Amino acid sequence: MDLQIILSIIIFAIGVAAFFLGRELHRRNTKVRQRLQMGQIFTNITHELLTPLTVISASVDHLREEAPDYEHDYDVMQMNIQRMVHLLQLILETSKSQAGELKLKVAHGDVMQYIHNTALCLEPLMVKKGLTFTIDCEPRSMMGWIDTDKLDKVIYNLLSNAAKYTDAGSVSISVRTSRNYDYIYIKVSDTGSGIPQEKRKDLFKRFYDGEYRRHKTIGTGLGLALTRDLVFLHNGTIDYESEEGKGTTFTIHLPITKEAFLPEQVDESHLIDISVPQHAIIDINTVTPNINQDTATADTEEDNYKVLIVEDNPDLLMLMRHVLMSHYRVFVAQNGREALDIIHKTDLDLIVSDVMMPEMDGLELTRSIKEDDNYKHLPIILLTAKTQAEDQQEALRIGADEYLTKPFRLSDLKLRIDNIIENRKRAQQEFTQRPNEDIVEESAPTPEQEFLKRAMNCVHAHLDNADYDRDTFAADMGASPSTLYNKLRAITGMNVSTFIRDIRMKEAYRMAKLDPNLRVSDLAYHVGFQDPKYFSTCFKKQFGIQPKEFMESLLQKKQNS
């Protein structure tokens, strides 16, 4: 082949390769710029959010001084402020890491004491989960160079992760030095579930979805990725060993000599303050509300409406309970499975549930309830941080009655609950005003009306039996007491006892009209009341007149006609 043709082909090939290489470099540069821009956006947003949180925190401290009687409420506020600060700092550090803007600044001090004190701050978390927690630093004191801000986050992330994935057993942290005292080895071990084999290749990736549901917890997917970045920034290494069902050990290898760092990374003007860990861990070092305390209100009348709150955040759960318990009887659960257990055992009028929860989320709970004929009448209000229209549509499609986005005002939640309860009260009022015969004789009855007719017939069949109670009534209907309660509440607005009493009262009214000469005591006994005085009280409450006065007025009209 002619040399000139060969050269032309080579030049053409080089040109094509250069073109595609240039385009690929441009694409990658564009992605890098976009990532940097996105990182800057996250950084700016984080800073903007940290400022008002600081103001809120200062305001809470001021209120604590001015009105010290609400100590627990202030603790809850500060705890959640610190949680938000921790999450924002996590986002900020991750954003800086992606943009290559994380800077190392090591200072001189007692490395062992600092690590010991930092780890000790997580002891309340271990106690709360019932875990054995050990800290072992050998030697107990040794000077060296570390970046306390970075090391603090590493220790916090590894220990909190160990606690998160250990449901029973122990968590430990041990620190040792190299022979020449130029390195430290930090080991964080747990006896938890271990890391599944298929998850290990992605363990240090950002937004890695750990076994959150399995362990009834949540996470951001940023902690381990940031931990690795911080260890690498500190010129160290991180590795792990794990066995499913037995636990996991993370090992960190960090240099602590001044010579291991660049001159601009060394801060000789400050010493390490071993008494103050850099990381705020107040969110776990606080009194946790007891959600298992008695949830009944002081007023325990049977007509009280009963509300179940399902929320995995104990602080928000207790806050909602505190606000609502003065108006309703309140029951609480921390996930969908706990909620179902309560629903199957308790007469309820309404459910308020978070959407994102471990074990069983709010959507699964709603679907389970609405697909069950025994409980599908229960109204459900869903709470969620998701604001997209499709999320709301999905919730309503599976049967939710209301949908409230976080953050929400507690007054808005109470208004929605009140509206649903008022609808039931209106149904009760309408049912009470209708004679029994009108209800029974309706043409083309719906399934609900058929159920109602059967229920009324059951009560009529035992009208003079004062011992005819809800359990016997439910057995006659072939339903559980809670199913009977739910259906009667949905159709009539009444609970079981009120429904039985209403049928008795209407029959007494009908009998009095037919024979005004009846004695009140005979009338009471005939409709299942053993105490004529109580019968008279119920009669006046429903019809606005004493039975004796009612029958006397009927006799008077009969004489005048």
mmCIF file of N, CA and C in Angstrom, residues 222-344:
data_model
loop_
_atom_site.group_PDB
_atom_site.id
_atom_site.type_symbol
_atom_site.label_atom_id
_atom_site.label_comp_id
_atom_site.label_asym_id
_atom_site.label_seq_id
_atom_site.Cartn_x
_atom_site.Cartn_y
_atom_site.Cartn_z
ATOM 1 N N LEU A 222 -24.689 7.454 54.372
ATOM 2 C CA LEU A 222 -23.507 8.310 54.213
ATOM 3 C C LEU A 222 -22.409 8.009 55.229
ATOM 4 N N GLY A 223 -22.764 7.409 56.371
ATOM 5 C CA GLY A 223 -21.826 7.277 57.485
ATOM 6 C C GLY A 223 -20.552 6.536 57.162
ATOM 7 N N LEU A 224 -20.647 5.326 56.608
ATOM 8 C CA LEU A 224 -19.445 4.536 56.340
ATOM 9 C C LEU A 224 -18.623 5.112 55.204
ATOM 10 N N ALA A 225 -19.297 5.662 54.192
ATOM 11 C CA ALA A 225 -18.560 6.281 53.084
ATOM 12 C C ALA A 225 -17.740 7.454 53.593
ATOM 13 N N LEU A 226 -18.348 8.282 54.437
ATOM 14 C CA LEU A 226 -17.629 9.425 55.002
ATOM 15 C C LEU A 226 -16.525 8.949 55.942
ATOM 16 N N THR A 227 -16.792 7.902 56.714
ATOM 17 C CA THR A 227 -15.780 7.367 57.625
ATOM 18 C C THR A 227 -14.524 6.958 56.854
ATOM 19 N N ARG A 228 -14.706 6.241 55.751
ATOM 20 C CA ARG A 228 -13.556 5.836 54.938
ATOM 21 C C ARG A 228 -12.807 7.060 54.410
ATOM 22 N N ASP A 229 -13.540 8.066 53.910
ATOM 23 C CA ASP A 229 -12.895 9.279 53.395
ATOM 24 C C ASP A 229 -12.078 9.985 54.475
ATOM 25 N N LEU A 230 -12.635 10.032 55.704
ATOM 26 C CA LEU A 230 -11.933 10.714 56.795
ATOM 27 C C LEU A 230 -10.681 9.947 57.219
ATOM 28 N N VAL A 231 -10.765 8.613 57.201
ATOM 29 C CA VAL A 231 -9.588 7.799 57.539
ATOM 30 C C VAL A 231 -8.495 7.985 56.482
ATOM 31 N N PHE A 232 -8.879 7.952 55.211
ATOM 32 C CA PHE A 232 -7.902 8.164 54.135
ATOM 33 C C PHE A 232 -7.291 9.557 54.227
ATOM 34 N N LEU A 233 -8.118 10.547 54.544
ATOM 35 C CA LEU A 233 -7.611 11.916 54.689
ATOM 36 C C LEU A 233 -6.563 11.981 55.793
ATOM 37 N N HIS A 234 -6.743 11.146 56.800
ATOM 38 C CA HIS A 234 -5.826 11.114 57.940
ATOM 39 C C HIS A 234 -4.625 10.214 57.658
ATOM 40 N N ASN A 235 -4.417 9.873 56.367
ATOM 41 C CA ASN A 235 -3.306 9.019 55.930
ATOM 42 C C ASN A 235 -3.375 7.625 56.552
ATOM 43 N N GLY A 236 -4.609 7.174 56.838
ATOM 44 C CA GLY A 236 -4.767 5.864 57.450
ATOM 45 C C GLY A 236 -5.433 4.865 56.525
ATOM 46 N N THR A 237 -5.724 3.696 57.066
ATOM 47 C CA THR A 237 -6.428 2.642 56.318
ATOM 48 C C THR A 237 -7.581 2.124 57.178
ATOM 49 N N ILE A 238 -8.578 1.556 56.519
ATOM 50 C CA ILE A 238 -9.705 0.960 57.228
ATOM 51 C C ILE A 238 -10.044 -0.371 56.571
ATOM 52 N N ASP A 239 -10.289 -1.361 57.379
ATOM 53 C CA ASP A 239 -10.648 -2.690 56.875
ATOM 54 C C ASP A 239 -11.657 -3.301 57.843
ATOM 55 N N TYR A 240 -12.236 -4.416 57.452
ATOM 56 C CA TYR A 240 -13.224 -5.052 58.325
ATOM 57 C C TYR A 240 -13.224 -6.559 58.118
ATOM 58 N N GLU A 241 -13.680 -7.238 59.139
ATOM 59 C CA GLU A 241 -13.955 -8.675 59.073
ATOM 60 C C GLU A 241 -15.370 -8.884 59.589
ATOM 61 N N SER A 242 -16.107 -9.752 58.916
ATOM 62 C CA SER A 242 -17.497 -9.953 59.328
ATOM 63 C C SER A 242 -17.921 -11.387 59.062
ATOM 64 N N GLU A 243 -18.760 -11.895 59.976
ATOM 65 C CA GLU A 243 -19.341 -13.216 59.801
ATOM 66 C C GLU A 243 -20.822 -13.129 60.132
ATOM 67 N N GLU A 244 -21.634 -13.519 59.180
ATOM 68 C CA GLU A 244 -23.075 -13.410 59.374
ATOM 69 C C GLU A 244 -23.526 -14.181 60.607
ATOM 70 N N GLY A 245 -24.329 -13.509 61.422
ATOM 71 C CA GLY A 245 -24.845 -14.122 62.636
ATOM 72 C C GLY A 245 -23.910 -14.048 63.825
ATOM 73 N N LYS A 246 -22.660 -13.566 63.604
ATOM 74 C CA LYS A 246 -21.695 -13.517 64.710
ATOM 75 C C LYS A 246 -21.152 -12.123 64.977
ATOM 76 N N GLY A 247 -21.130 -11.262 63.981
ATOM 77 C CA GLY A 247 -20.693 -9.897 64.236
ATOM 78 C C GLY A 247 -19.676 -9.383 63.244
ATOM 79 N N THR A 248 -19.233 -8.151 63.502
ATOM 80 C CA THR A 248 -18.331 -7.442 62.593
ATOM 81 C C THR A 248 -17.274 -6.703 63.395
ATOM 82 N N THR A 249 -16.063 -6.633 62.851
ATOM 83 C CA THR A 249 -14.981 -5.842 63.446
ATOM 84 C C THR A 249 -14.377 -4.933 62.385
ATOM 85 N N PHE A 250 -14.378 -3.625 62.648
ATOM 86 C CA PHE A 250 -13.696 -2.655 61.792
ATOM 87 C C PHE A 250 -12.350 -2.326 62.432
ATOM 88 N N THR A 251 -11.294 -2.310 61.610
ATOM 89 C CA THR A 251 -9.950 -1.992 62.097
ATOM 90 C C THR A 251 -9.416 -0.783 61.354
ATOM 91 N N ILE A 252 -8.980 0.211 62.124
ATOM 92 C CA ILE A 252 -8.434 1.450 61.546
ATOM 93 C C ILE A 252 -6.969 1.575 61.950
ATOM 94 N N HIS A 253 -6.152 1.949 60.981
ATOM 95 C CA HIS A 253 -4.711 2.084 61.171
ATOM 96 C C HIS A 253 -4.367 3.547 60.894
ATOM 97 N N LEU A 254 -3.964 4.309 61.948
ATOM 98 C CA LEU A 254 -3.728 5.755 61.788
ATOM 99 C C LEU A 254 -2.329 6.147 62.252
ATOM 100 N N PRO A 255 -1.625 6.972 61.466
ATOM 101 C CA PRO A 255 -0.350 7.516 61.933
ATOM 102 C C PRO A 255 -0.598 8.623 62.955
ATOM 103 N N ILE A 256 0.286 8.763 63.938
ATOM 104 C CA ILE A 256 0.084 9.812 64.948
ATOM 105 C C ILE A 256 1.355 10.646 65.175
ATOM 106 N N THR A 257 2.353 10.476 64.311
ATOM 107 C CA THR A 257 3.556 11.301 64.451
ATOM 108 C C THR A 257 3.430 12.557 63.608
ATOM 109 N N LYS A 258 4.097 13.589 64.028
ATOM 110 C CA LYS A 258 4.053 14.865 63.304
ATOM 111 C C LYS A 258 4.597 14.713 61.896
ATOM 112 N N GLU A 259 5.605 13.846 61.722
ATOM 113 C CA GLU A 259 6.252 13.678 60.424
ATOM 114 C C GLU A 259 5.338 13.015 59.387
ATOM 115 N N ALA A 260 4.265 12.424 59.835
ATOM 116 C CA ALA A 260 3.364 11.725 58.903
ATOM 117 C C ALA A 260 2.481 12.701 58.130
ATOM 118 N N PHE A 261 2.534 13.999 58.483
ATOM 119 C CA PHE A 261 1.630 14.964 57.874
ATOM 120 C C PHE A 261 2.401 16.102 57.225
ATOM 121 N N LEU A 262 1.754 16.743 56.257
ATOM 122 C CA LEU A 262 2.352 17.888 55.591
ATOM 123 C C LEU A 262 2.401 19.077 56.543
ATOM 124 N N PRO A 263 3.354 19.984 56.334
ATOM 125 C CA PRO A 263 3.462 21.152 57.230
ATOM 126 C C PRO A 263 2.154 21.931 57.355
ATOM 127 N N GLU A 264 1.418 22.068 56.226
ATOM 128 C CA GLU A 264 0.174 22.852 56.286
ATOM 129 C C GLU A 264 -0.955 22.093 57.003
ATOM 130 N N GLN A 265 -0.738 20.809 57.275
ATOM 131 C CA GLN A 265 -1.743 20.021 58.000
ATOM 132 C C GLN A 265 -1.500 20.007 59.503
ATOM 133 N N VAL A 266 -0.445 20.621 59.947
ATOM 134 C CA VAL A 266 -0.062 20.593 61.364
ATOM 135 C C VAL A 266 -0.417 21.920 62.025
ATOM 136 N N ASP A 267 -1.115 21.832 63.158
ATOM 137 C CA ASP A 267 -1.485 23.018 63.946
ATOM 138 C C ASP A 267 -0.728 22.959 65.270
ATOM 139 N N GLU A 268 0.337 23.743 65.358
ATOM 140 C CA GLU A 268 1.159 23.736 66.565
ATOM 141 C C GLU A 268 0.698 24.756 67.577
ATOM 142 N N SER A 269 -0.299 25.572 67.232
ATOM 143 C CA SER A 269 -0.738 26.647 68.130
ATOM 144 C C SER A 269 -1.787 26.186 69.132
ATOM 145 N N HIS A 270 -2.356 25.003 68.913
ATOM 146 C CA HIS A 270 -3.388 24.502 69.818
ATOM 147 C C HIS A 270 -3.055 23.085 70.261
ATOM 148 N N LEU A 271 -3.503 22.761 71.480
ATOM 149 C CA LEU A 271 -3.381 21.410 71.997
ATOM 150 C C LEU A 271 -4.754 20.748 71.984
ATOM 151 N N ILE A 272 -4.751 19.415 71.967
ATOM 152 C CA ILE A 272 -6.010 18.677 72.021
ATOM 153 C C ILE A 272 -6.639 18.856 73.390
ATOM 154 N N ASP A 273 -7.917 19.223 73.405
ATOM 155 C CA ASP A 273 -8.669 19.317 74.659
ATOM 156 C C ASP A 273 -9.363 17.981 74.878
ATOM 157 N N ILE A 274 -8.803 17.144 75.749
ATOM 158 C CA ILE A 274 -9.336 15.790 75.919
ATOM 159 C C ILE A 274 -10.654 15.780 76.680
ATOM 160 N N SER A 275 -11.031 16.894 77.281
ATOM 161 C CA SER A 275 -12.258 16.917 78.075
ATOM 162 C C SER A 275 -13.493 17.222 77.245
ATOM 163 N N VAL A 276 -13.303 17.686 76.007
ATOM 164 C CA VAL A 276 -14.453 18.086 75.188
ATOM 165 C C VAL A 276 -14.391 17.411 73.830
ATOM 166 N N PRO A 277 -15.034 16.271 73.657
ATOM 167 C CA PRO A 277 -15.124 15.672 72.322
ATOM 168 C C PRO A 277 -15.781 16.651 71.364
ATOM 169 N N GLN A 278 -15.282 16.684 70.127
ATOM 170 C CA GLN A 278 -15.764 17.671 69.166
ATOM 171 C C GLN A 278 -17.186 17.407 68.710
ATOM 172 N N HIS A 279 -17.567 16.145 68.689
ATOM 173 C CA HIS A 279 -18.851 15.799 68.090
ATOM 174 C C HIS A 279 -19.974 15.924 69.110
ATOM 175 N N ALA A 280 -21.080 16.560 68.721
ATOM 176 C CA ALA A 280 -22.230 16.702 69.608
ATOM 177 C C ALA A 280 -23.010 15.389 69.641
ATOM 178 N N ILE A 281 -23.098 14.758 70.797
ATOM 179 C CA ILE A 281 -23.798 13.478 70.913
ATOM 180 C C ILE A 281 -24.922 13.608 71.938
ATOM 181 N N ILE A 282 -25.429 14.814 72.098
ATOM 182 C CA ILE A 282 -26.512 15.054 73.049
ATOM 183 C C ILE A 282 -27.774 14.303 72.652
ATOM 184 N N ASP A 283 -27.898 13.977 71.357
ATOM 185 C CA ASP A 283 -29.129 13.333 70.896
ATOM 186 C C ASP A 283 -29.357 11.962 71.513
ATOM 187 N N ILE A 284 -28.298 11.323 72.014
ATOM 188 C CA ILE A 284 -28.518 10.026 72.643
ATOM 189 C C ILE A 284 -28.298 10.090 74.139
ATOM 190 N N ASN A 285 -27.786 11.199 74.635
ATOM 191 C CA ASN A 285 -27.514 11.320 76.059
ATOM 192 C C ASN A 285 -28.626 12.132 76.712
ATOM 193 N N THR A 286 -29.827 11.608 76.646
ATOM 194 C CA THR A 286 -30.969 12.331 77.184
ATOM 195 C C THR A 286 -32.008 11.334 77.651
ATOM 196 N N VAL A 287 -32.930 11.809 78.421
ATOM 197 C CA VAL A 287 -33.984 10.935 78.930
ATOM 198 C C VAL A 287 -34.958 10.598 77.815
ATOM 199 N N THR A 288 -35.183 9.312 77.588
ATOM 200 C CA THR A 288 -36.107 8.879 76.550
ATOM 201 C C THR A 288 -37.497 8.706 77.147
ATOM 202 N N PRO A 289 -38.523 9.298 76.526
ATOM 203 C CA PRO A 289 -39.876 9.153 77.058
ATOM 204 C C PRO A 289 -40.301 7.688 77.074
ATOM 205 N N ASN A 290 -41.100 7.330 78.070
ATOM 206 C CA ASN A 290 -41.596 5.967 78.188
ATOM 207 C C ASN A 290 -42.915 5.841 77.447
ATOM 208 N N ILE A 291 -42.896 5.172 76.306
ATOM 209 C CA ILE A 291 -44.129 5.074 75.516
ATOM 210 C C ILE A 291 -45.048 3.985 76.045
ATOM 211 N N ASN A 292 -44.588 3.211 77.015
ATOM 212 C CA ASN A 292 -45.404 2.108 77.499
ATOM 213 C C ASN A 292 -46.217 2.464 78.732
ATOM 214 N N GLN A 293 -46.162 3.716 79.147
ATOM 215 C CA GLN A 293 -46.950 4.092 80.301
ATOM 216 C C GLN A 293 -48.425 4.115 79.943
ATOM 217 N N ASP A 294 -49.278 4.129 80.971
ATOM 218 C CA ASP A 294 -50.724 4.066 80.757
ATOM 219 C C ASP A 294 -51.174 5.210 79.873
ATOM 220 N N THR A 295 -51.914 4.876 78.824
ATOM 221 C CA THR A 295 -52.320 5.892 77.864
ATOM 222 C C THR A 295 -53.753 6.326 78.050
ATOM 223 N N ALA A 296 -54.453 5.800 79.039
ATOM 224 C CA ALA A 296 -55.840 6.189 79.229
ATOM 225 C C ALA A 296 -55.928 7.566 79.851
ATOM 226 N N THR A 297 -56.928 8.317 79.474
ATOM 227 C CA THR A 297 -57.158 9.629 80.052
ATOM 228 C C THR A 297 -57.838 9.457 81.395
ATOM 229 N N ALA A 298 -57.925 10.571 82.131
ATOM 230 C CA ALA A 298 -58.591 10.518 83.420
ATOM 231 C C ALA A 298 -60.060 10.155 83.248
ATOM 232 N N ASP A 299 -60.659 10.615 82.166
ATOM 233 C CA ASP A 299 -62.045 10.304 81.869
ATOM 234 C C ASP A 299 -62.100 9.035 81.033
ATOM 235 N N THR A 300 -62.565 7.945 81.642
ATOM 236 C CA THR A 300 -62.547 6.665 80.944
ATOM 237 C C THR A 300 -63.942 6.192 80.578
ATOM 238 N N GLU A 301 -64.856 7.085 80.322
ATOM 239 C CA GLU A 301 -66.194 6.680 79.917
ATOM 240 C C GLU A 301 -66.126 5.886 78.626
ATOM 241 N N GLU A 302 -67.061 4.947 78.493
ATOM 242 C CA GLU A 302 -67.038 4.064 77.339
ATOM 243 C C GLU A 302 -67.281 4.807 76.035
ATOM 244 N N ASP A 303 -67.918 5.974 76.098
ATOM 245 C CA ASP A 303 -68.215 6.707 74.869
ATOM 246 C C ASP A 303 -67.014 7.492 74.347
ATOM 247 N N ASN A 304 -65.928 7.545 75.107
ATOM 248 C CA ASN A 304 -64.749 8.270 74.629
ATOM 249 C C ASN A 304 -64.243 7.665 73.327
ATOM 250 N N TYR A 305 -63.877 8.516 72.383
ATOM 251 C CA TYR A 305 -63.333 8.018 71.122
ATOM 252 C C TYR A 305 -61.876 7.633 71.334
ATOM 253 N N LYS A 306 -61.465 6.574 70.632
ATOM 254 C CA LYS A 306 -60.141 5.987 70.853
ATOM 255 C C LYS A 306 -59.289 6.136 69.606
ATOM 256 N N VAL A 307 -58.095 6.695 69.788
ATOM 257 C CA VAL A 307 -57.182 6.991 68.684
ATOM 258 C C VAL A 307 -55.879 6.229 68.889
ATOM 259 N N LEU A 308 -55.399 5.583 67.830
ATOM 260 C CA LEU A 308 -54.096 4.906 67.853
ATOM 261 C C LEU A 308 -53.100 5.742 67.051
ATOM 262 N N ILE A 309 -51.964 6.085 67.671
ATOM 263 C CA ILE A 309 -50.894 6.822 66.997
ATOM 264 C C ILE A 309 -49.747 5.852 66.718
ATOM 265 N N VAL A 310 -49.308 5.798 65.474
ATOM 266 C CA VAL A 310 -48.210 4.903 65.076
ATOM 267 C C VAL A 310 -47.076 5.766 64.529
ATOM 268 N N GLU A 311 -45.965 5.808 65.247
ATOM 269 C CA GLU A 311 -44.844 6.682 64.871
ATOM 270 C C GLU A 311 -43.573 6.112 65.480
ATOM 271 N N ASP A 312 -42.492 5.979 64.671
ATOM 272 C CA ASP A 312 -41.264 5.369 65.185
ATOM 273 C C ASP A 312 -40.371 6.354 65.921
ATOM 274 N N ASN A 313 -40.627 7.652 65.790
ATOM 275 C CA ASN A 313 -39.859 8.646 66.548
ATOM 276 C C ASN A 313 -40.522 8.817 67.918
ATOM 277 N N PRO A 314 -39.869 8.368 69.005
ATOM 278 C CA PRO A 314 -40.529 8.393 70.318
ATOM 279 C C PRO A 314 -40.876 9.794 70.789
ATOM 280 N N ASP A 315 -40.087 10.802 70.388
ATOM 281 C CA ASP A 315 -40.366 12.169 70.829
ATOM 282 C C ASP A 315 -41.642 12.714 70.190
ATOM 283 N N LEU A 316 -41.748 12.539 68.866
ATOM 284 C CA LEU A 316 -42.948 12.991 68.168
ATOM 285 C C LEU A 316 -44.156 12.182 68.628
ATOM 286 N N LEU A 317 -43.953 10.890 68.872
ATOM 287 C CA LEU A 317 -45.031 10.030 69.343
ATOM 288 C C LEU A 317 -45.590 10.542 70.671
ATOM 289 N N MET A 318 -44.706 10.844 71.602
ATOM 290 C CA MET A 318 -45.141 11.305 72.906
ATOM 291 C C MET A 318 -45.753 12.704 72.845
ATOM 292 N N LEU A 319 -45.230 13.536 71.942
ATOM 293 C CA LEU A 319 -45.780 14.879 71.797
ATOM 294 C C LEU A 319 -47.217 14.818 71.280
ATOM 295 N N MET A 320 -47.464 13.990 70.262
ATOM 296 C CA MET A 320 -48.826 13.838 69.735
ATOM 297 C C MET A 320 -49.745 13.245 70.797
ATOM 298 N N ARG A 321 -49.235 12.248 71.511
ATOM 299 C CA ARG A 321 -50.034 11.627 72.566
ATOM 300 C C ARG A 321 -50.423 12.658 73.621
ATOM 301 N N HIS A 322 -49.455 13.483 74.027
ATOM 302 C CA HIS A 322 -49.699 14.488 75.066
ATOM 303 C C HIS A 322 -50.773 15.481 74.637
ATOM 304 N N VAL A 323 -50.742 15.881 73.371
ATOM 305 C CA VAL A 323 -51.711 16.860 72.878
ATOM 306 C C VAL A 323 -53.108 16.254 72.765
ATOM 307 N N LEU A 324 -53.199 14.991 72.341
ATOM 308 C CA LEU A 324 -54.498 14.388 72.036
ATOM 309 C C LEU A 324 -55.165 13.723 73.238
ATOM 310 N N MET A 325 -54.390 13.367 74.260
ATOM 311 C CA MET A 325 -54.964 12.570 75.338
ATOM 312 C C MET A 325 -55.968 13.338 76.185
ATOM 313 N N SER A 326 -55.986 14.662 76.103
ATOM 314 C CA SER A 326 -56.993 15.429 76.839
ATOM 315 C C SER A 326 -58.336 15.430 76.116
ATOM 316 N N HIS A 327 -58.354 14.931 74.868
ATOM 317 C CA HIS A 327 -59.593 14.907 74.081
ATOM 318 C C HIS A 327 -60.066 13.480 73.781
ATOM 319 N N TYR A 328 -59.124 12.543 73.660
ATOM 320 C CA TYR A 328 -59.457 11.171 73.286
ATOM 321 C C TYR A 328 -58.674 10.196 74.146
ATOM 322 N N ARG A 329 -59.104 8.938 74.135
ATOM 323 C CA ARG A 329 -58.261 7.899 74.709
ATOM 324 C C ARG A 329 -57.222 7.542 73.654
ATOM 325 N N VAL A 330 -55.961 7.571 74.034
ATOM 326 C CA VAL A 330 -54.877 7.444 73.067
ATOM 327 C C VAL A 330 -54.071 6.168 73.331
ATOM 328 N N PHE A 331 -53.833 5.415 72.264
ATOM 329 C CA PHE A 331 -52.961 4.247 72.289
ATOM 330 C C PHE A 331 -51.796 4.508 71.339
ATOM 331 N N VAL A 332 -50.637 3.906 71.605
ATOM 332 C CA VAL A 332 -49.451 4.202 70.795
ATOM 333 C C VAL A 332 -48.751 2.926 70.350
ATOM 334 N N ALA A 333 -48.095 3.016 69.174
ATOM 335 C CA ALA A 333 -47.272 1.925 68.642
ATOM 336 C C ALA A 333 -46.132 2.557 67.852
ATOM 337 N N GLN A 334 -45.009 1.817 67.715
ATOM 338 C CA GLN A 334 -43.843 2.376 67.047
ATOM 339 C C GLN A 334 -43.586 1.801 65.661
ATOM 340 N N ASN A 335 -44.436 0.883 65.222
ATOM 341 C CA ASN A 335 -44.354 0.414 63.839
ATOM 342 C C ASN A 335 -45.662 -0.287 63.490
ATOM 343 N N GLY A 336 -45.804 -0.672 62.220
ATOM 344 C CA GLY A 336 -47.054 -1.242 61.752
ATOM 345 C C GLY A 336 -47.414 -2.558 62.422
ATOM 346 N N ARG A 337 -46.410 -3.385 62.727
ATOM 347 C CA ARG A 337 -46.707 -4.684 63.336
ATOM 348 C C ARG A 337 -47.249 -4.502 64.757
ATOM 349 N N GLU A 338 -46.650 -3.597 65.511
ATOM 350 C CA GLU A 338 -47.178 -3.292 66.848
ATOM 351 C C GLU A 338 -48.598 -2.753 66.733
ATOM 352 N N ALA A 339 -48.824 -1.911 65.723
ATOM 353 C CA ALA A 339 -50.146 -1.317 65.523
ATOM 354 C C ALA A 339 -51.192 -2.382 65.245
ATOM 355 N N LEU A 340 -50.871 -3.347 64.373
ATOM 356 C CA LEU A 340 -51.832 -4.409 64.040
ATOM 357 C C LEU A 340 -52.207 -5.214 65.278
ATOM 358 N N ASP A 341 -51.227 -5.458 66.142
ATOM 359 C CA ASP A 341 -51.494 -6.203 67.362
ATOM 360 C C ASP A 341 -52.504 -5.454 68.233
ATOM 361 N N ILE A 342 -52.339 -4.131 68.334
ATOM 362 C CA ILE A 342 -53.270 -3.310 69.128
ATOM 363 C C ILE A 342 -54.641 -3.269 68.462
ATOM 364 N N ILE A 343 -54.656 -3.135 67.133
ATOM 365 C CA ILE A 343 -55.921 -3.074 66.385
ATOM 366 C C ILE A 343 -56.744 -4.339 66.593
ATOM 367 N N HIS A 344 -56.087 -5.479 66.640
ATOM 368 C CA HIS A 344 -56.798 -6.758 66.778
ATOM 369 C C HIS A 344 -57.314 -6.980 68.195
#
